Coordinates of C-alpha atoms in Angstrom, one line a residue:
Chain A
M176 CA -119.7 -134.6 2.9
N177 CA -118.6 -132.9 -0.2
E178 CA -122.0 -131.9 -1.4
I179 CA -122.5 -128.3 -2.5
L180 CA -126.0 -128.2 -3.8
K181 CA -128.9 -130.0 -2.1
I182 CA -132.6 -130.0 -2.8
E183 CA -135.2 -131.2 -0.4
N184 CA -138.8 -132.2 -1.1
L185 CA -138.9 -129.8 -4.0
S186 CA -142.2 -129.5 -5.9
Y187 CA -143.2 -127.2 -8.7
V188 CA -146.6 -126.7 -10.3
Y189 CA -147.1 -124.8 -13.5
G190 CA -150.1 -122.5 -13.9
K191 CA -151.5 -123.1 -10.4
G192 CA -155.2 -122.4 -10.2
T193 CA -155.8 -122.3 -14.0
P194 CA -157.2 -125.1 -16.2
F195 CA -153.7 -125.7 -17.4
E196 CA -152.3 -126.7 -14.0
K197 CA -149.5 -129.2 -14.3
V198 CA -147.3 -130.8 -11.7
A199 CA -143.8 -130.6 -13.1
L200 CA -141.9 -131.8 -10.1
D201 CA -143.2 -133.8 -7.2
N202 CA -141.4 -133.9 -3.9
V203 CA -137.9 -134.3 -5.3
S204 CA -134.8 -134.7 -3.1
V205 CA -131.3 -135.0 -4.5
S206 CA -127.8 -133.7 -3.8
F207 CA -124.8 -132.8 -6.0
E208 CA -121.2 -133.1 -5.0
K209 CA -118.1 -130.9 -5.6
G210 CA -115.7 -132.0 -8.3
K211 CA -118.1 -134.5 -9.7
I212 CA -120.1 -134.5 -12.9
T213 CA -123.7 -135.5 -12.4
G214 CA -125.9 -136.6 -15.3
L215 CA -129.6 -135.8 -15.3
I216 CA -131.5 -138.1 -17.6
G217 CA -135.2 -138.6 -18.1
H218 CA -137.8 -138.9 -20.7
T219 CA -139.1 -135.7 -22.4
G220 CA -141.4 -134.0 -19.9
S221 CA -140.0 -135.8 -16.9
G222 CA -139.2 -132.5 -15.2
K223 CA -135.5 -132.1 -16.0
S224 CA -135.6 -128.6 -17.4
T225 CA -137.9 -127.5 -14.6
L226 CA -135.5 -128.8 -12.0
V227 CA -132.6 -127.0 -13.8
N228 CA -134.5 -123.7 -13.7
L229 CA -135.1 -124.1 -9.9
L230 CA -131.5 -124.7 -9.2
N231 CA -130.4 -121.1 -9.8
G232 CA -133.6 -119.5 -8.6
L233 CA -135.2 -118.7 -12.0
Y234 CA -138.3 -120.4 -10.7
K235 CA -139.4 -120.2 -7.2
P236 CA -140.3 -123.7 -5.8
T237 CA -144.0 -124.3 -5.0
S238 CA -142.8 -126.1 -2.0
G239 CA -139.5 -127.5 -0.7
T240 CA -136.0 -126.0 -0.5
V241 CA -132.8 -125.6 -2.5
Y242 CA -129.7 -125.4 -0.4
L243 CA -126.5 -124.0 -1.7
D244 CA -123.5 -124.5 0.6
G245 CA -126.1 -125.4 3.3
K246 CA -128.0 -122.1 2.9
D247 CA -131.6 -121.8 1.5
I248 CA -131.2 -119.8 -1.7
W249 CA -134.6 -118.2 -1.2
E250 CA -133.8 -117.1 2.3
N251 CA -133.5 -113.6 1.0
P252 CA -135.5 -113.2 -2.3
K253 CA -133.8 -109.9 -3.1
E254 CA -130.4 -111.5 -3.2
I255 CA -131.5 -114.2 -5.6
S256 CA -129.5 -112.7 -8.5
K257 CA -126.3 -113.4 -6.5
I258 CA -127.2 -117.0 -6.5
R259 CA -127.1 -117.0 -10.3
F260 CA -123.4 -116.1 -10.3
K261 CA -122.7 -119.2 -8.1
V262 CA -125.0 -121.6 -9.9
G263 CA -124.2 -121.0 -13.6
L264 CA -126.9 -122.2 -15.9
V265 CA -126.4 -122.9 -19.6
M266 CA -129.9 -123.1 -21.1
Q267 CA -131.0 -125.3 -24.0
Y268 CA -129.8 -123.8 -27.3
P269 CA -127.9 -121.1 -25.6
E270 CA -126.7 -119.6 -28.8
Y271 CA -130.0 -117.6 -28.9
Q272 CA -128.9 -115.5 -26.0
L273 CA -125.9 -113.9 -27.8
F274 CA -126.4 -110.2 -28.4
D275 CA -123.2 -108.2 -28.1
E276 CA -121.1 -106.7 -30.9
T277 CA -118.1 -109.0 -30.3
V278 CA -117.5 -112.4 -28.9
R279 CA -115.3 -110.8 -26.3
A280 CA -117.9 -108.4 -25.1
D281 CA -120.6 -111.2 -25.0
I282 CA -118.5 -113.5 -22.9
G283 CA -117.7 -110.6 -20.6
F284 CA -121.4 -109.8 -20.0
G285 CA -121.7 -112.0 -17.0
P286 CA -118.5 -111.0 -15.3
R287 CA -119.3 -107.3 -15.9
N288 CA -122.7 -107.8 -14.2
L289 CA -120.7 -109.2 -11.3
G290 CA -119.1 -105.8 -11.0
L291 CA -115.5 -106.8 -11.7
S292 CA -112.9 -104.4 -13.0
E293 CA -112.1 -104.3 -16.7
A294 CA -108.8 -106.1 -16.2
E295 CA -110.4 -108.9 -14.3
V296 CA -113.2 -109.2 -16.9
E297 CA -110.6 -109.5 -19.6
E298 CA -108.7 -112.2 -17.7
R299 CA -111.9 -114.2 -17.1
V300 CA -112.9 -113.8 -20.8
L301 CA -109.6 -115.3 -21.9
E302 CA -109.8 -118.1 -19.4
A303 CA -113.3 -119.0 -20.3
A304 CA -112.5 -118.9 -24.0
R305 CA -109.7 -121.3 -23.4
F306 CA -111.9 -123.6 -21.4
S307 CA -114.5 -123.8 -24.1
G308 CA -112.0 -124.0 -27.0
I309 CA -112.6 -120.6 -28.6
G310 CA -109.5 -119.4 -30.5
D311 CA -108.2 -115.9 -29.9
D312 CA -108.9 -115.0 -33.6
L313 CA -112.7 -115.4 -32.9
L314 CA -112.7 -113.0 -29.9
D315 CA -113.1 -109.8 -32.0
K316 CA -115.7 -111.2 -34.4
S317 CA -119.4 -110.7 -34.2
P318 CA -121.1 -113.6 -32.5
F319 CA -123.6 -113.7 -35.4
E320 CA -120.8 -114.5 -37.9
L321 CA -119.9 -117.8 -36.2
S322 CA -121.0 -121.3 -36.9
G323 CA -123.6 -123.1 -34.8
G324 CA -121.0 -125.0 -32.8
Q325 CA -118.9 -121.9 -32.2
K326 CA -121.9 -119.9 -31.1
R327 CA -122.7 -122.7 -28.6
R328 CA -119.2 -122.5 -27.2
V329 CA -119.3 -118.8 -26.9
A330 CA -122.6 -119.0 -24.9
I331 CA -121.1 -121.7 -22.6
A332 CA -118.0 -119.5 -22.1
G333 CA -120.3 -116.7 -21.1
I334 CA -121.4 -118.7 -18.1
I335 CA -118.0 -120.2 -17.3
A336 CA -116.6 -116.7 -17.2
M337 CA -118.6 -116.1 -14.0
R338 CA -116.6 -119.1 -12.4
P339 CA -119.7 -120.7 -10.9
D340 CA -119.3 -123.3 -8.2
V341 CA -122.1 -125.3 -9.8
L342 CA -122.2 -125.4 -13.6
V343 CA -125.5 -126.6 -14.9
L344 CA -125.9 -127.4 -18.6
D345 CA -129.2 -128.3 -20.2
E346 CA -128.5 -130.4 -23.3
P347 CA -125.3 -128.6 -24.2
A348 CA -124.5 -130.9 -27.1
A349 CA -128.0 -131.0 -28.7
G350 CA -127.7 -130.6 -32.5
L351 CA -123.9 -130.6 -32.7
D352 CA -121.8 -133.0 -34.7
P353 CA -119.8 -135.7 -33.0
R354 CA -116.7 -133.6 -32.9
G355 CA -118.4 -130.6 -31.4
R356 CA -120.0 -132.9 -28.8
R357 CA -116.7 -134.4 -27.8
E358 CA -115.0 -131.0 -27.5
I359 CA -117.8 -129.4 -25.4
L360 CA -118.4 -132.3 -23.1
G361 CA -114.7 -133.1 -22.7
S362 CA -114.0 -129.6 -21.4
L363 CA -116.5 -130.1 -18.6
R364 CA -114.3 -132.6 -16.8
D365 CA -111.5 -130.1 -17.0
Y366 CA -113.7 -127.4 -15.4
A367 CA -114.9 -129.7 -12.6
N368 CA -111.4 -130.7 -11.7
R369 CA -109.7 -127.4 -11.9
M370 CA -112.4 -125.4 -10.1
N371 CA -113.5 -128.2 -7.8
A372 CA -116.9 -127.4 -9.1
S373 CA -120.0 -129.5 -9.4
V374 CA -121.1 -130.0 -13.0
I375 CA -124.7 -131.0 -13.7
L376 CA -125.3 -132.3 -17.2
V377 CA -128.7 -132.8 -18.7
S378 CA -128.7 -135.1 -21.7
H379 CA -130.7 -137.6 -23.6
S380 CA -127.7 -139.5 -24.8
M381 CA -126.9 -142.5 -22.7
E382 CA -123.5 -142.7 -24.4
D383 CA -122.6 -139.2 -23.2
M384 CA -123.8 -140.0 -19.7
A385 CA -121.7 -143.2 -19.5
H386 CA -118.7 -141.5 -20.9
Y387 CA -118.6 -138.2 -19.1
C388 CA -120.5 -138.5 -15.8
D389 CA -119.6 -139.8 -12.3
N390 CA -123.1 -140.0 -10.9
V391 CA -126.5 -140.2 -12.6
V392 CA -129.9 -139.0 -11.5
V393 CA -132.8 -140.6 -13.4
M394 CA -136.1 -138.7 -13.5
N395 CA -139.4 -140.2 -14.4
S396 CA -142.8 -138.4 -14.5
A397 CA -141.9 -135.5 -12.2
K398 CA -140.1 -137.7 -9.7
V399 CA -136.6 -138.9 -9.1
Y400 CA -136.6 -142.5 -10.2
R401 CA -133.1 -143.5 -9.2
T402 CA -129.8 -142.0 -8.2
G403 CA -126.4 -143.7 -8.2
T404 CA -123.0 -144.0 -9.8
V405 CA -122.9 -144.5 -13.5
N406 CA -122.0 -148.2 -12.8
E407 CA -125.0 -148.7 -10.6
I408 CA -127.5 -147.0 -12.9
F409 CA -126.4 -148.7 -16.1
S410 CA -126.2 -152.1 -14.7
D411 CA -130.0 -152.0 -14.3
A412 CA -130.9 -152.0 -18.0
E413 CA -134.5 -153.2 -17.4
G414 CA -135.2 -150.4 -14.9
L415 CA -134.1 -147.8 -17.4
I416 CA -136.0 -149.3 -20.2
S417 CA -139.1 -149.4 -18.1
V418 CA -139.1 -145.6 -17.7
G419 CA -138.8 -145.1 -21.4
L420 CA -135.0 -144.7 -21.5
D421 CA -132.3 -146.8 -22.9
V422 CA -128.8 -148.1 -22.0
P423 CA -125.7 -147.3 -24.0
M424 CA -125.5 -149.4 -27.2
I425 CA -122.4 -151.1 -25.9
S426 CA -124.1 -152.2 -22.7
R427 CA -126.6 -154.1 -24.8
V428 CA -123.8 -155.8 -26.7
A429 CA -122.3 -156.9 -23.4
K430 CA -125.6 -158.1 -22.2
E431 CA -126.2 -160.2 -25.2
L432 CA -122.8 -161.7 -24.8
T433 CA -123.4 -162.5 -21.2
S434 CA -126.8 -164.1 -22.0
R435 CA -124.9 -166.4 -24.4
G436 CA -122.6 -167.7 -21.8
I437 CA -119.7 -165.2 -22.1
A438 CA -119.6 -163.9 -18.6
L439 CA -118.1 -160.4 -18.7
E440 CA -117.2 -158.4 -15.7
G441 CA -116.2 -154.8 -15.2
E442 CA -117.5 -151.4 -16.5
L443 CA -119.9 -152.6 -19.1
Y444 CA -121.2 -149.2 -20.3
T445 CA -118.3 -147.7 -22.2
V446 CA -116.6 -149.1 -25.3
N447 CA -113.3 -149.2 -23.6
G448 CA -114.7 -150.9 -20.5
V449 CA -116.3 -153.7 -22.6
K450 CA -113.2 -154.0 -24.7
D451 CA -111.1 -154.6 -21.5
A452 CA -113.7 -157.0 -20.2
I453 CA -113.6 -159.0 -23.4
L454 CA -109.8 -159.1 -23.5
R455 CA -109.8 -160.3 -19.8
Y456 CA -112.3 -163.0 -20.7
V457 CA -110.3 -164.1 -23.7
K458 CA -107.1 -164.2 -21.7
E459 CA -108.7 -166.2 -18.9
G460 CA -110.3 -168.5 -21.3
K461 CA -106.9 -169.3 -22.8
R462 CA -105.5 -170.2 -19.5
Chain B
M274 CA -144.7 -113.8 -15.0
I275 CA -145.7 -112.7 -18.6
S276 CA -147.5 -115.9 -19.3
D277 CA -150.0 -115.2 -16.4
I278 CA -151.9 -112.8 -18.6
T279 CA -155.2 -114.3 -19.4
L280 CA -157.0 -111.6 -21.3
G281 CA -157.4 -112.9 -24.8
Q282 CA -156.5 -116.5 -24.1
F283 CA -158.3 -119.5 -25.4
F284 CA -159.6 -122.1 -23.0
P285 CA -160.4 -125.3 -24.9
G286 CA -163.7 -126.9 -24.0
K287 CA -166.9 -128.6 -25.3
S288 CA -169.6 -126.2 -24.0
P289 CA -172.4 -125.0 -26.3
I290 CA -170.6 -121.7 -26.7
H291 CA -167.4 -123.5 -27.8
R292 CA -169.4 -125.3 -30.4
L293 CA -170.9 -122.2 -32.0
D294 CA -169.8 -121.3 -35.4
P295 CA -167.1 -118.6 -35.2
R296 CA -169.1 -116.4 -37.6
T297 CA -172.1 -116.6 -35.3
K298 CA -170.0 -115.7 -32.3
I299 CA -168.5 -112.6 -34.1
I300 CA -172.0 -111.4 -35.0
L301 CA -173.4 -112.1 -31.6
A302 CA -170.4 -110.3 -30.0
T303 CA -171.1 -107.3 -32.2
I304 CA -174.8 -107.3 -31.2
F305 CA -173.8 -107.6 -27.6
I306 CA -171.4 -104.6 -27.8
V307 CA -174.0 -102.4 -29.5
A308 CA -176.5 -103.5 -26.8
V309 CA -174.1 -102.6 -24.0
F310 CA -173.6 -99.2 -25.4
L311 CA -177.3 -98.6 -26.0
A312 CA -178.1 -99.6 -22.4
S313 CA -179.0 -96.5 -20.4
N314 CA -181.0 -97.4 -17.4
P315 CA -180.8 -99.9 -14.5
A316 CA -183.4 -102.3 -16.1
T317 CA -181.3 -102.7 -19.3
F318 CA -178.1 -103.2 -17.3
L319 CA -179.8 -105.8 -15.2
L320 CA -180.9 -107.7 -18.4
L321 CA -177.3 -107.5 -19.8
A322 CA -175.8 -108.5 -16.5
I323 CA -178.1 -111.6 -16.3
T324 CA -177.1 -112.4 -19.9
T325 CA -173.4 -112.3 -19.0
V326 CA -173.8 -114.5 -16.0
V327 CA -175.8 -117.0 -18.0
L328 CA -173.1 -116.9 -20.7
I329 CA -170.4 -117.6 -18.1
G330 CA -172.5 -120.5 -16.8
I331 CA -173.0 -122.0 -20.2
S332 CA -169.3 -121.6 -21.2
R333 CA -168.2 -123.5 -18.0
I334 CA -165.2 -121.1 -17.7
S335 CA -164.2 -120.8 -14.0
M336 CA -165.0 -117.5 -12.2
K337 CA -161.4 -117.4 -11.1
V338 CA -160.2 -116.9 -14.7
I339 CA -162.8 -114.2 -15.3
L340 CA -162.0 -112.3 -12.1
K341 CA -158.3 -112.5 -13.1
S342 CA -159.1 -110.9 -16.5
I343 CA -160.8 -108.0 -14.8
K344 CA -158.1 -107.4 -12.3
P345 CA -155.9 -105.2 -14.5
L346 CA -158.9 -103.0 -15.1
V347 CA -159.6 -102.3 -11.5
F348 CA -157.5 -99.2 -11.3
I349 CA -159.0 -97.6 -14.4
L350 CA -162.5 -98.5 -13.2
L351 CA -161.9 -97.0 -9.8
F352 CA -160.3 -93.9 -11.3
T353 CA -163.1 -93.1 -13.7
A354 CA -165.8 -94.0 -11.1
I355 CA -164.3 -91.5 -8.7
L356 CA -164.1 -88.9 -11.4
N357 CA -167.7 -89.5 -12.3
I358 CA -168.9 -89.3 -8.8
L359 CA -167.1 -86.0 -8.2
M360 CA -167.7 -84.3 -11.5
T361 CA -171.4 -85.0 -12.1
K362 CA -173.7 -82.2 -11.1
G363 CA -177.3 -83.1 -10.5
D364 CA -180.6 -81.2 -10.3
S365 CA -181.6 -82.2 -6.9
A366 CA -179.9 -81.4 -3.6
P367 CA -176.4 -83.0 -3.2
L368 CA -176.3 -86.3 -1.4
L369 CA -173.2 -85.3 0.4
S370 CA -171.4 -82.0 0.5
F371 CA -168.1 -81.4 2.0
W372 CA -165.7 -78.5 1.4
V373 CA -165.6 -78.1 -2.4
I374 CA -166.8 -81.7 -3.0
E375 CA -170.4 -82.3 -3.7
I376 CA -171.7 -85.7 -4.4
Y377 CA -175.1 -86.2 -6.2
T378 CA -177.2 -89.3 -6.7
E379 CA -176.7 -88.9 -10.4
G380 CA -172.9 -89.1 -10.1
V381 CA -173.1 -92.3 -8.1
A382 CA -175.6 -93.8 -10.5
R383 CA -173.5 -92.9 -13.5
A384 CA -170.3 -94.2 -11.9
V385 CA -171.9 -97.6 -11.1
M386 CA -173.4 -97.9 -14.6
M387 CA -170.1 -96.9 -16.3
A388 CA -168.2 -99.6 -14.3
L389 CA -170.9 -102.1 -15.1
R390 CA -170.8 -101.2 -18.7
V391 CA -167.0 -101.9 -18.9
I392 CA -167.1 -105.1 -16.9
I393 CA -170.1 -106.5 -18.9
L394 CA -168.4 -105.5 -22.1
I395 CA -165.1 -107.2 -21.3
V396 CA -166.5 -110.3 -19.7
G397 CA -169.2 -110.8 -22.3
T398 CA -167.0 -110.5 -25.4
S399 CA -164.3 -112.5 -23.8
I400 CA -166.7 -115.3 -23.1
L401 CA -168.2 -115.1 -26.6
L402 CA -165.0 -114.8 -28.5
T403 CA -161.5 -115.0 -27.0
Y404 CA -162.0 -117.6 -24.2
T405 CA -164.1 -120.0 -26.3
T406 CA -162.8 -119.6 -29.8
S407 CA -159.4 -120.7 -31.0
P408 CA -157.5 -118.1 -32.9
I409 CA -157.6 -120.2 -36.0
S410 CA -161.3 -120.5 -36.1
L411 CA -161.7 -116.8 -35.2
T412 CA -159.7 -115.8 -38.3
D413 CA -161.6 -118.4 -40.4
G414 CA -164.8 -116.8 -39.3
L415 CA -163.5 -113.3 -40.0
E416 CA -162.3 -114.4 -43.5
S417 CA -165.6 -115.9 -44.3
L418 CA -167.6 -112.9 -43.0
L419 CA -165.4 -110.4 -44.9
S420 CA -165.3 -112.5 -48.1
P421 CA -167.8 -110.2 -49.9
L422 CA -165.0 -107.6 -49.9
K423 CA -163.1 -109.8 -52.4
L424 CA -165.4 -108.4 -55.0
I425 CA -163.8 -105.0 -54.7
R426 CA -160.3 -106.7 -54.8
I427 CA -159.4 -106.5 -51.1
P428 CA -157.1 -109.4 -50.4
V429 CA -159.2 -110.8 -47.5
H430 CA -157.5 -114.1 -47.4
T431 CA -154.0 -112.5 -47.1
F432 CA -155.1 -110.4 -44.2
A433 CA -156.7 -113.4 -42.5
M434 CA -153.5 -115.4 -43.0
M435 CA -151.4 -112.5 -41.6
M436 CA -153.7 -112.3 -38.6
S437 CA -153.6 -116.0 -37.9
I438 CA -149.9 -116.1 -38.2
A439 CA -149.6 -113.1 -35.9
L440 CA -152.0 -114.7 -33.4
R441 CA -150.2 -118.0 -33.7
F442 CA -146.9 -116.5 -32.8
I443 CA -147.9 -114.5 -29.8
P444 CA -147.4 -117.4 -27.4
T445 CA -144.2 -118.5 -29.2
L446 CA -142.9 -115.0 -28.8
V447 CA -143.9 -114.8 -25.2
E448 CA -142.2 -118.1 -24.5
E449 CA -139.1 -116.9 -26.4
T450 CA -139.0 -113.7 -24.4
E451 CA -139.2 -115.6 -21.2
K452 CA -136.5 -118.0 -22.3
I453 CA -134.1 -115.2 -23.3
M454 CA -134.9 -113.3 -20.2
N455 CA -134.1 -116.3 -18.1
A456 CA -130.9 -116.9 -20.0
Q457 CA -129.7 -113.3 -19.4
K458 CA -130.8 -113.4 -15.8
S459 CA -128.6 -116.4 -15.5
R460 CA -125.8 -114.2 -16.6
G461 CA -126.7 -111.7 -13.9
A462 CA -128.8 -109.3 -16.0
D463 CA -131.1 -107.2 -14.0
F464 CA -134.3 -106.0 -15.7
T465 CA -136.2 -104.6 -12.7
S466 CA -134.0 -102.1 -10.8
G467 CA -132.0 -99.0 -11.6
S468 CA -132.8 -95.7 -13.3
L469 CA -134.9 -95.5 -16.4
V470 CA -131.9 -95.2 -18.7
K471 CA -130.2 -98.2 -17.0
R472 CA -133.4 -100.2 -17.4
A473 CA -133.8 -99.3 -21.0
K474 CA -130.2 -100.3 -21.6
A475 CA -130.8 -103.6 -19.8
L476 CA -133.4 -104.4 -22.5
I477 CA -130.7 -104.6 -25.3
P478 CA -129.6 -108.1 -24.3
L479 CA -133.2 -109.1 -24.5
L480 CA -134.3 -107.3 -27.7
V481 CA -131.3 -108.1 -29.9
P482 CA -131.7 -111.9 -29.7
L483 CA -135.5 -111.6 -29.9
F484 CA -135.3 -109.7 -33.2
V485 CA -132.7 -112.0 -34.6
S486 CA -134.7 -115.1 -33.9
S487 CA -138.0 -113.5 -35.1
F488 CA -136.5 -112.6 -38.5
K489 CA -135.0 -116.1 -38.7
R490 CA -138.3 -117.6 -37.8
A491 CA -140.2 -115.5 -40.4
E492 CA -137.9 -116.6 -43.1
E493 CA -138.1 -120.3 -42.1
L494 CA -141.9 -120.0 -42.0
A495 CA -142.0 -118.5 -45.5
T496 CA -139.8 -121.2 -46.8
A497 CA -141.9 -123.9 -45.2
M498 CA -145.1 -122.4 -46.6
E499 CA -143.6 -122.2 -50.1
C500 CA -142.3 -125.8 -49.8
R501 CA -146.0 -126.8 -49.4
C502 CA -146.9 -124.7 -52.5
Y503 CA -148.8 -122.0 -50.7
R504 CA -150.0 -119.4 -53.2
G505 CA -152.5 -117.4 -51.3
D506 CA -156.2 -118.5 -51.6
K507 CA -155.8 -119.6 -55.3
N508 CA -157.4 -123.1 -55.6
R509 CA -157.1 -123.5 -51.8
T510 CA -159.8 -125.7 -50.2
K511 CA -160.6 -125.9 -46.5
L512 CA -160.2 -128.9 -44.2
V513 CA -162.9 -127.7 -41.9
K514 CA -165.8 -126.1 -43.7
L515 CA -167.7 -123.6 -41.6
Q516 CA -171.4 -124.6 -41.4
Y517 CA -174.3 -123.1 -39.4
K518 CA -176.0 -125.6 -37.2
G519 CA -179.2 -125.6 -35.1
I520 CA -177.4 -124.2 -32.1
D521 CA -176.3 -121.2 -34.1
F522 CA -179.9 -120.3 -34.9
V523 CA -181.0 -120.8 -31.3
F524 CA -178.3 -118.5 -30.0
T525 CA -179.0 -115.9 -32.7
F526 CA -182.7 -115.9 -31.9
I527 CA -182.0 -115.5 -28.1
F528 CA -179.6 -112.7 -28.8
A529 CA -182.2 -111.0 -31.1
L530 CA -184.7 -111.2 -28.2
I531 CA -182.2 -109.7 -25.7
F532 CA -181.4 -106.9 -28.1
G533 CA -185.1 -106.2 -28.6
G534 CA -185.4 -106.3 -24.8
V535 CA -182.6 -103.7 -24.4
I536 CA -184.2 -101.3 -26.8
C537 CA -187.7 -101.7 -25.2
L538 CA -186.3 -101.3 -21.7
N539 CA -184.4 -98.2 -22.8
I540 CA -187.7 -96.5 -23.7
I541 CA -188.7 -96.7 -20.0
P542 CA -188.0 -93.1 -19.0
Y543 CA -185.0 -92.7 -16.8
K544 CA -184.8 -89.0 -16.4
F545 CA -181.4 -87.8 -15.5
D546 CA -179.3 -90.0 -17.7
S547 CA -180.9 -89.2 -21.0
F548 CA -178.1 -86.7 -21.7
G549 CA -175.5 -88.8 -19.9
L550 CA -175.9 -91.6 -22.4
I551 CA -174.4 -89.6 -25.3
Y552 CA -171.8 -88.3 -22.9
D553 CA -170.8 -91.9 -21.9
I554 CA -170.6 -93.2 -25.5
I555 CA -168.3 -90.4 -26.5
F556 CA -166.0 -90.3 -23.5
Y557 CA -166.0 -93.8 -22.0
K558 CA -165.8 -96.1 -24.9
V559 CA -163.4 -98.9 -23.9

């Protein structure tokens, strides 16, 4: 198998033993593959962010195990910080973590913590900046002078510069304009392919999921509701709606068409897929 | 984790203590503190200990939470208790004598009472105020109690507002700190090992973003308040008006009785600690 990160029977409880006790994850098992982009969707409070924080050992599981390359990441708790270089986590609104004097220095913070030489750090900074679409002219500016979207990209570059085998992004496109979304999410495929890395993308947007992901994990009230390829997940619109989620807009259009006697077939969750399906239908109809 | 600190945390509930008027609770807590410092013999301590236990029972706050709040004090308590035991000289023959160490009954008694005093003080006031009163109603109560000061032009309302904003943002700041810490840990930052200089330097990636976002938040809050026409307490009415109810009078009455009891019991002679009382108040105030 091509899987790199696997979690088994993972549970996490907040504030155990206080009146605020809350089960955030309940016996979750799921695995992530190399070179693939996996989407993680779920209603607010379904446990997505908790799961993400468990993946790189920021939280310690209440029970269950996280395996990276077949090894339990908590096998040696003192070495847990090394795991974080391998599982790169981009938190929600990562622009708040910027602190250094220049963009260059800020992106280089991770690699420098890895203990690399200055030359290597510089090489990684340039590489990560290119991946995330940061122009060379920005590298010597202060991160606080940049626009929101640029800051976001610098923060993502700061993680990519560590060249993690697993790149986890928690809502990387939240609050960005459509162009910013496209640029940031588009670069993820590039990263997954070139590094043969596993990318995990947490998002609320069904359109983004359908467009950028290979596999999807659907979470619902602290549990995994369903896993599968994008096709499998989005063909079950009722299931998604029943857990408070939605299907991409275009899927609904396709569904309405089908219910009115226009039987479409194919990838009915992206605009292009539906377009092709309609064209096919029209051609066949003419014949 | 930072968020595990419980001292000074509010636990919502519907117990009689939760329902007391915040002004009553502030007054009762003051009476309680004075009573604890006046207590000077075992009988008074027993009375106060019973009061505390009853308060815990009424408030329905779990023992676990209370024990957790005392935990950080264990070291200081032990340290002062040992000092008390070793340093106090009594009139009678020593209880135990060994090399230069001489332990007297008086020392042991004083150590126990000192520890009791601190524990009762912390638990009692926590139950009366912080655990059962939301920060908002606490500042409301303070503002109302201090409002006579307005006559001499002290801006009581402004201070109360400042206090409630500060209290309101403590959890937010803790959360923010944790978030940024996690973000920097994800980039391999290490906050816990290395020399002192290295550790101080490791705080820069935490403090800079924290300050930046705090300033930003302060500005946003000010704008939001102005957008809603906040002008201090001029023409401002309250949504929830504080009002004394029957239960407030009942509690005040009971506390008055306890306070009277403490003073009466103190008169019962308790020979060797009559001087120690003053000593304790001066040196072992919490």
